[in-house]
Coordinates of C-alpha atoms and ligand atoms in Angstrom, one line a residue:
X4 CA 0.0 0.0 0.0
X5 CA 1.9 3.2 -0.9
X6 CA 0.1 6.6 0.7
X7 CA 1.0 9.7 -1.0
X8 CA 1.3 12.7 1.4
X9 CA 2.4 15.6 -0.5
X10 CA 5.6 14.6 -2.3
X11 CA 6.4 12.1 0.4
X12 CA 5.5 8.4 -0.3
X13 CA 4.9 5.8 2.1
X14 CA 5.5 2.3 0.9
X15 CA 3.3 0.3 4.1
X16 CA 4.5 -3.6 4.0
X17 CA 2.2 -6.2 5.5
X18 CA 3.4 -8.5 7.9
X19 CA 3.3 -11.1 5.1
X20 CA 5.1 -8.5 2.7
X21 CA 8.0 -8.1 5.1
X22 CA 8.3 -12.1 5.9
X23 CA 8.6 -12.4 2.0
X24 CA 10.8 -9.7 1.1
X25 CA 13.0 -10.4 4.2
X26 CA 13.0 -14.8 3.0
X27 CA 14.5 -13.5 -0.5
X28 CA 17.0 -11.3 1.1
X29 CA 18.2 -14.0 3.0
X30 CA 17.7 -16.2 0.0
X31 CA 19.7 -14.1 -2.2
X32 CA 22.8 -14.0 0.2
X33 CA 22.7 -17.8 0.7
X34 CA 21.4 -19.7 -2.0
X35 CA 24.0 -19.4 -4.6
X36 CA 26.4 -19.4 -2.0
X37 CA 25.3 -23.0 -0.4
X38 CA 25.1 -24.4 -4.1
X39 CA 28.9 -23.3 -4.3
X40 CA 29.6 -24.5 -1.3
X41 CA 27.5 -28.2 -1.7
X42 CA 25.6 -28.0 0.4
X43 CA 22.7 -29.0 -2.4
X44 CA 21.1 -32.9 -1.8
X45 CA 19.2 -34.8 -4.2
X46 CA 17.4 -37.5 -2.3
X47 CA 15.8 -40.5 -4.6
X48 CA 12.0 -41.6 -4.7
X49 CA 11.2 -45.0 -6.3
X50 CA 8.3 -45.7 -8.8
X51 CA 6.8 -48.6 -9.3
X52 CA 6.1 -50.2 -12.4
X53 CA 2.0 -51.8 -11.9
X54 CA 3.0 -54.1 -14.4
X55 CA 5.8 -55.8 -13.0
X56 CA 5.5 -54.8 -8.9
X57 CA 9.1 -53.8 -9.0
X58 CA 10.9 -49.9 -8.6
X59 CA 11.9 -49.1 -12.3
X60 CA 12.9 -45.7 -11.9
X61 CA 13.6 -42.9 -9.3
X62 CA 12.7 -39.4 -9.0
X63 CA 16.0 -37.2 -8.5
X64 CA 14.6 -34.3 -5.7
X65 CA 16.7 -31.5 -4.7
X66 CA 16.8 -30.0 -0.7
X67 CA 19.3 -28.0 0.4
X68 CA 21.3 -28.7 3.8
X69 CA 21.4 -25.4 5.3
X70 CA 24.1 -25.0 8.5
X71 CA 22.0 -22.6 9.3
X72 CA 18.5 -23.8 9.2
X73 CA 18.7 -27.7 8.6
X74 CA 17.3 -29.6 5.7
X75 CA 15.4 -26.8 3.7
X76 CA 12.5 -28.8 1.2
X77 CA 12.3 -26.9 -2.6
X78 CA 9.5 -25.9 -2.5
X79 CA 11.3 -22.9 -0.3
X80 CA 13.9 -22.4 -2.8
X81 CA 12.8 -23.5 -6.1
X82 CA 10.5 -20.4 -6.8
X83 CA 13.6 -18.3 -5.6
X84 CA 16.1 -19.9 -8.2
X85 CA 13.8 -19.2 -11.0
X86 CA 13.3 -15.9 -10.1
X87 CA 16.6 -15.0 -9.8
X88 CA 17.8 -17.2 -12.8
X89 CA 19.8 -19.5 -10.2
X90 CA 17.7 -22.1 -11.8
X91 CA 20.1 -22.4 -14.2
X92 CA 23.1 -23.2 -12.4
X93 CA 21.3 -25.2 -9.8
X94 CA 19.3 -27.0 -12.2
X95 CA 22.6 -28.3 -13.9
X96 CA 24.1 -29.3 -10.9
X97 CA 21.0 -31.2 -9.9
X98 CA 21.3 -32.9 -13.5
X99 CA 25.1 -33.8 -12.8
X100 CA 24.5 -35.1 -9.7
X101 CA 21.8 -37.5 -10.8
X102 CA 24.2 -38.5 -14.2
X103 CA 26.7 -39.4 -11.9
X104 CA 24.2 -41.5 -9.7
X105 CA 23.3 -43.3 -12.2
X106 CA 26.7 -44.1 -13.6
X107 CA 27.3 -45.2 -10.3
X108 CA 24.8 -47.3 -9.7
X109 CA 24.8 -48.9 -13.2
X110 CA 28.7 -49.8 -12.7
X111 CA 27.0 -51.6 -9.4
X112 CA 24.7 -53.6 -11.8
X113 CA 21.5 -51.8 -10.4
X114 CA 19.9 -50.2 -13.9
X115 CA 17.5 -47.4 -12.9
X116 CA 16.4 -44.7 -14.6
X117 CA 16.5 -41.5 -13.1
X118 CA 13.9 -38.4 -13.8
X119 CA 14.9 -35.1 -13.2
X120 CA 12.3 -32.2 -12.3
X121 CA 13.3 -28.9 -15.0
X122 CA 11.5 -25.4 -15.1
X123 CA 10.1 -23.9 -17.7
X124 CA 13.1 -21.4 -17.9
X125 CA 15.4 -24.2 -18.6
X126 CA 13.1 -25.7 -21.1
X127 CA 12.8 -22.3 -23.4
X128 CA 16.5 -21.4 -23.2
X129 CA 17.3 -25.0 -24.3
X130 CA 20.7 -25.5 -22.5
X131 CA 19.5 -28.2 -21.4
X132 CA 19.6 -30.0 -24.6
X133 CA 23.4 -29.7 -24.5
X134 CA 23.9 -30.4 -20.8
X135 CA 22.4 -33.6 -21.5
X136 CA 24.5 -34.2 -24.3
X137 CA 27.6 -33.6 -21.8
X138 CA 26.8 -35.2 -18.6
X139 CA 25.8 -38.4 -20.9
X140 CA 29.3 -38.3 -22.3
X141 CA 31.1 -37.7 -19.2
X142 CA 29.7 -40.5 -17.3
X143 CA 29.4 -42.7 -20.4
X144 CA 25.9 -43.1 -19.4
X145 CA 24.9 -45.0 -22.1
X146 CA 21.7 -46.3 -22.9
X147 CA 20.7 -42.3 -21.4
X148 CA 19.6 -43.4 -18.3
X149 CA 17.8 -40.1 -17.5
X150 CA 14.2 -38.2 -17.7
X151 CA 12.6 -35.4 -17.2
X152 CA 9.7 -33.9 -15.7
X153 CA 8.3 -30.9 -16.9
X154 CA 5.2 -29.1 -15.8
X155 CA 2.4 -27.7 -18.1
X156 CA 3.1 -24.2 -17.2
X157 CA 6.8 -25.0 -19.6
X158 CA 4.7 -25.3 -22.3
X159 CA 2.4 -22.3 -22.3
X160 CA 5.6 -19.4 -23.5
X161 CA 6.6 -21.0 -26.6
X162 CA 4.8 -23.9 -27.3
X163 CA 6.9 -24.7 -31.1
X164 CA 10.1 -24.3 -28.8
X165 CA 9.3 -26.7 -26.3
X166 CA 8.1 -29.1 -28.3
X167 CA 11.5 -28.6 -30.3
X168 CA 13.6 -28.7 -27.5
X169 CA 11.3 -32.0 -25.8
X170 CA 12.2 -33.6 -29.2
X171 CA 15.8 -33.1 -28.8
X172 CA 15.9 -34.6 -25.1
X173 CA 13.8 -37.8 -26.8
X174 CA 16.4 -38.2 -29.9
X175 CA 19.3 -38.5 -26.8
X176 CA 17.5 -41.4 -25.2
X177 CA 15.4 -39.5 -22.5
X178 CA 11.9 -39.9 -21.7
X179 CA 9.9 -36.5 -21.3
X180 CA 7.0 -37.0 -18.7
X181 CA 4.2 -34.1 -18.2
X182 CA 4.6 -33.5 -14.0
X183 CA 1.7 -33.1 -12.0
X184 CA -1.0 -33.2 -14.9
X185 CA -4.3 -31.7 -13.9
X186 CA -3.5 -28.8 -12.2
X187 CA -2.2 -26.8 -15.3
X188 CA -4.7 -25.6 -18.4
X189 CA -3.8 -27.9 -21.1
X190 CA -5.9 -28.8 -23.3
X191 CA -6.7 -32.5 -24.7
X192 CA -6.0 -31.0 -28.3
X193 CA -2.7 -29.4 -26.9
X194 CA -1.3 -32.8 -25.2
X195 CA -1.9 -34.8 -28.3
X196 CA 0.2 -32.2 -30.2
X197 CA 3.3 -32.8 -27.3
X198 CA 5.3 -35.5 -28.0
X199 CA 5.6 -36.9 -24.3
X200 CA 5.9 -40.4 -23.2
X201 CA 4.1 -40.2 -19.9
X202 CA 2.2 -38.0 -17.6
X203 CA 2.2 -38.2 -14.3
X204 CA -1.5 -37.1 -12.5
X205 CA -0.6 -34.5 -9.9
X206 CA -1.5 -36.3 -6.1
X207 CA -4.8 -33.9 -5.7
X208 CA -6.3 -36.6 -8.2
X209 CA -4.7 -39.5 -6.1
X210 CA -5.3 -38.3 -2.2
X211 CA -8.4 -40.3 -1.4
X212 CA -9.5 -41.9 -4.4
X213 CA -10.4 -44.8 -3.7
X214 CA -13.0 -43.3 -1.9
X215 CA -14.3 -40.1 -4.1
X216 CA -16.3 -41.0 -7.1
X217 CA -15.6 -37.9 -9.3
X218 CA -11.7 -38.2 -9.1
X219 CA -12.6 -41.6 -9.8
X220 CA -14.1 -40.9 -13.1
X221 CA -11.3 -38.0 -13.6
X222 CA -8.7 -40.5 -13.6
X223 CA -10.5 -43.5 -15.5
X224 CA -11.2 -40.6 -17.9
X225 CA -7.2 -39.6 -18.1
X226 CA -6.3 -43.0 -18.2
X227 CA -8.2 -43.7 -21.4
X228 CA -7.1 -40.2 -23.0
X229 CA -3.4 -41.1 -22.4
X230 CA -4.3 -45.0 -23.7
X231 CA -5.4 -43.1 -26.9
X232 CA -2.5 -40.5 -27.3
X233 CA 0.5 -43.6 -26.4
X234 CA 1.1 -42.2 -23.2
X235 CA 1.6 -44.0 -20.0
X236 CA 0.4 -42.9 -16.9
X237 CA 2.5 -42.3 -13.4
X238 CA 0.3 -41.3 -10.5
X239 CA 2.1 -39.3 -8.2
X240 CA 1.5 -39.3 -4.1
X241 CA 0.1 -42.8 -3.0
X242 CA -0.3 -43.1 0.4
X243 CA -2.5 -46.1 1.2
X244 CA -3.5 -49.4 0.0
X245 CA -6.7 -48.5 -1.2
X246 CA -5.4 -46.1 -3.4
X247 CA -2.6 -48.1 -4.6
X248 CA -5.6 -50.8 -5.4
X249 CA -7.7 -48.5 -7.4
X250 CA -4.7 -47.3 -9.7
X251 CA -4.1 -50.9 -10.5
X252 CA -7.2 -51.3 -11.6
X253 CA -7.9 -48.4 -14.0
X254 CA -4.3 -49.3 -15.5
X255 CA -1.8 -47.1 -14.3
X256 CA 1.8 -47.8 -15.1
X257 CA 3.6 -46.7 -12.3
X258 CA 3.1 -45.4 -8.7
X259 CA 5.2 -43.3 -6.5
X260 CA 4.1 -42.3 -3.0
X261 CA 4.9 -42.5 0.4
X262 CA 3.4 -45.8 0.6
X263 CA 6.1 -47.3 -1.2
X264 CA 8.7 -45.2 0.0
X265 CA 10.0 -41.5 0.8
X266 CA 12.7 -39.5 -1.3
X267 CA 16.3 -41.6 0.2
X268 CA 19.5 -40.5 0.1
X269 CA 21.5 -42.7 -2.4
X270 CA 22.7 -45.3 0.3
X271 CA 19.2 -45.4 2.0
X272 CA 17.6 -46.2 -2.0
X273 CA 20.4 -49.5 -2.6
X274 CA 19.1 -50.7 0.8
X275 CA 15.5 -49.8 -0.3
X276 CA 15.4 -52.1 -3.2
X277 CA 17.5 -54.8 -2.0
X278 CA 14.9 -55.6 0.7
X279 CA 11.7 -54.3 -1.1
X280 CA 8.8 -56.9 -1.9
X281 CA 6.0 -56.2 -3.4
X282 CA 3.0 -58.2 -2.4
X283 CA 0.3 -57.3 -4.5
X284 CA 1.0 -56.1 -8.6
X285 CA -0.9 -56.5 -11.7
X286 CA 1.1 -58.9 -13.0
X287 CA 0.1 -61.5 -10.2
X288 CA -3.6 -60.3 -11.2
X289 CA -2.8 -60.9 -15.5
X290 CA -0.9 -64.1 -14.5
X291 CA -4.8 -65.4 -12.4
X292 CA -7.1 -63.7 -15.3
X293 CA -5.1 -65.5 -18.5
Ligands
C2E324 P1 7.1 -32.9 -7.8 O1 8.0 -33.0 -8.9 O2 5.6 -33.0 -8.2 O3 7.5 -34.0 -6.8 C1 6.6 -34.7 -6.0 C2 6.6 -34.2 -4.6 O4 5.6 -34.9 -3.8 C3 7.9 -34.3 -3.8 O5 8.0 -33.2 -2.9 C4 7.7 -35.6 -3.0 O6 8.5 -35.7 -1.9 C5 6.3 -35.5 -2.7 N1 5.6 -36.8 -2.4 C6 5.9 -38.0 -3.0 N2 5.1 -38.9 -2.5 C7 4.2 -38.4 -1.7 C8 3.1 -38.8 -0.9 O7 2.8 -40.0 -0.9 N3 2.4 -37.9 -0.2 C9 2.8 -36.6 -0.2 N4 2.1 -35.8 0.5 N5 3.8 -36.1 -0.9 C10 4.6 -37.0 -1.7 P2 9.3 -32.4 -2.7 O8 10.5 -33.3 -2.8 O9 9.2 -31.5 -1.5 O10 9.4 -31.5 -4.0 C11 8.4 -30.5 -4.3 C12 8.6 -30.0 -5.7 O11 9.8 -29.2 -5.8 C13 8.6 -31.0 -6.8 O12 7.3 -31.5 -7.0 C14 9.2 -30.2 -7.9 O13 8.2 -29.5 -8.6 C15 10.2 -29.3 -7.2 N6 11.6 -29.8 -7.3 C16 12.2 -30.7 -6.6 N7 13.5 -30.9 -7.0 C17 13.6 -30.1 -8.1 C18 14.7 -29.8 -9.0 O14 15.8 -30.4 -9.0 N8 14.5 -28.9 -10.0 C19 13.3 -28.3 -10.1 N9 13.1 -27.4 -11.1 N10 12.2 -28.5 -9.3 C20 12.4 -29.4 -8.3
MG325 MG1 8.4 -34.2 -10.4
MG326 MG1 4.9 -34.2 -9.6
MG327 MG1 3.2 -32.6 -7.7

């Protein structure tokens, strides 16, 4: 609110106002800094493939390790970085880190893709084209191991250059999934113009479903759409058996959720899948129908 009183002017900051402008002050004289100084962690959630019950990728989540505050989630910091064009740096980094992972973990005989969340920023300026290129070549990561998640809100600027620049990331070996689908303002005509390989149904549609009729439909509705376009579906944010049952019977490909497991640090995620077992999948359920 900004009183004028003759030629003074009064610029009065809400209590809100002032927490926000104070959190990117202190944003902008630590952020970058704690990237220099790695303190950056990307922690790894498994999915689940329906199909064969086992985790056949991991999504690559960045949180940074504060020494002043603790273990800071993104959603803090992410709008930050792509305000202040950190998201560039930070978003490579993230990318390196999970190259290397892989690499790592594919020299230990454990072959999981890993997806990598990217802004709309790094989707239009298309560096990330040749940052993939790179980090393939310096880890030898070949087949390309990695994918990205992208939300709807990338493709709104410049839809020709995203769908350019998603087509580049495809020709390199990496799968292009649309990230929490449903809360953006695509349009069916618009997603059958993308050329994505999954999309991943945001966990507003997958809270509860089991027991609400009209997400229900919503997602048996989805699930035929992405049938029809050659798009699998990932559902995002399962949380109880119920759910878990429901999305294995409308024909989703893969789950992710804290049912399964949290986002682990590296070590935590080798012990993860050396013990986990699933005891309910689809494919127990094709095996009994056939
Ligand atoms: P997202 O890509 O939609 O990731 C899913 C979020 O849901 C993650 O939160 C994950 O921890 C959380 N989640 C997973 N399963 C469950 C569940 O069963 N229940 C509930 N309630 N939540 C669940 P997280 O790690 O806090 O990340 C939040 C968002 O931050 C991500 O949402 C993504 O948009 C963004 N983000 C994270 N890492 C990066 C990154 O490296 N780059 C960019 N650009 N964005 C990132
Ligand atoms: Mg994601
Ligand atoms: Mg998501
Ligand atoms: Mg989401």
């Amino acid at each position: 609110v900004a009183k004028e009183q003759g030629k003074r002017t009064f610029i009065v900051f809400s209590p809100e106002m002032n927490r926000r402008v104070a959190e990117y002050m202190w944003l902008d004289t630590n952020l970058r800094k704690g990237l220099e100084q790695n303190q950056l962690v990307v922690y790894y959630q498994p999915k689940i493939s329906t199909h064969t019950g086992l985790a056949c990728s991991v999504e690559a989540l960045v949180r940074w390790d504060s020494p002043e505050r603790g273990l800071i989630p993104p959603i803090q910091f992410i709008s930050y970085a792509e305000e202040s064009g950190l998201i560039g740096p930070l978003g490579l980094w993230v990318l390196q880190t999970a190259a290397k992972q892989a690499a790592k973990w594919q020299q230990q005989g454990l072959n999981i893709r890993i997806a990598v969340n990217i802004s709309a920023r790094q989707l239009v300026d298309d560096s990330v084209v040749n940052d993939l290129a790179c980090v393939l070549e310096e880890n030898q990561l070949t087949p390309c191991m990695l994918d990205f998640e992208l939300t709807e809100s990338s493709l709104i600027e410049d839809e020709n250059r995203a769908h350019e620049v998603i087509g580049r990331l495809r020709a390199l070996g990496a799968q292009v999934h649309l990230d929490d689908f449903g809360t953006g303002y695509s349009s069916l005509a618009q997603l059958a113009r993308i050329p994505l390989d999954a999309i991943k149904l945001d966990k507003s549609f997958v809270r509860g479903v089991d027991l609400a009729p009209v997400s229900q439909s919503l997602i048996r509705a989805i699930v035929a759409a992405a049938e029809a376009l050659q798009f699998r579906v990932i559902a995002e944010g399962v949380e109880t058996e119920s759910e878990d049952q429901f999305l294995n019977c409308v024909g989703v490909d893969e789950k992710q959720g804290f049912l399964f497991a949290q986002p682990m640090l590296p070590e935590e995620f080798e012990a993860w899948v050396q013990s986990y077992r699933p005891h309910h999948h689809q494919a127990e359920d094709d095996a009994g129908k056939g």
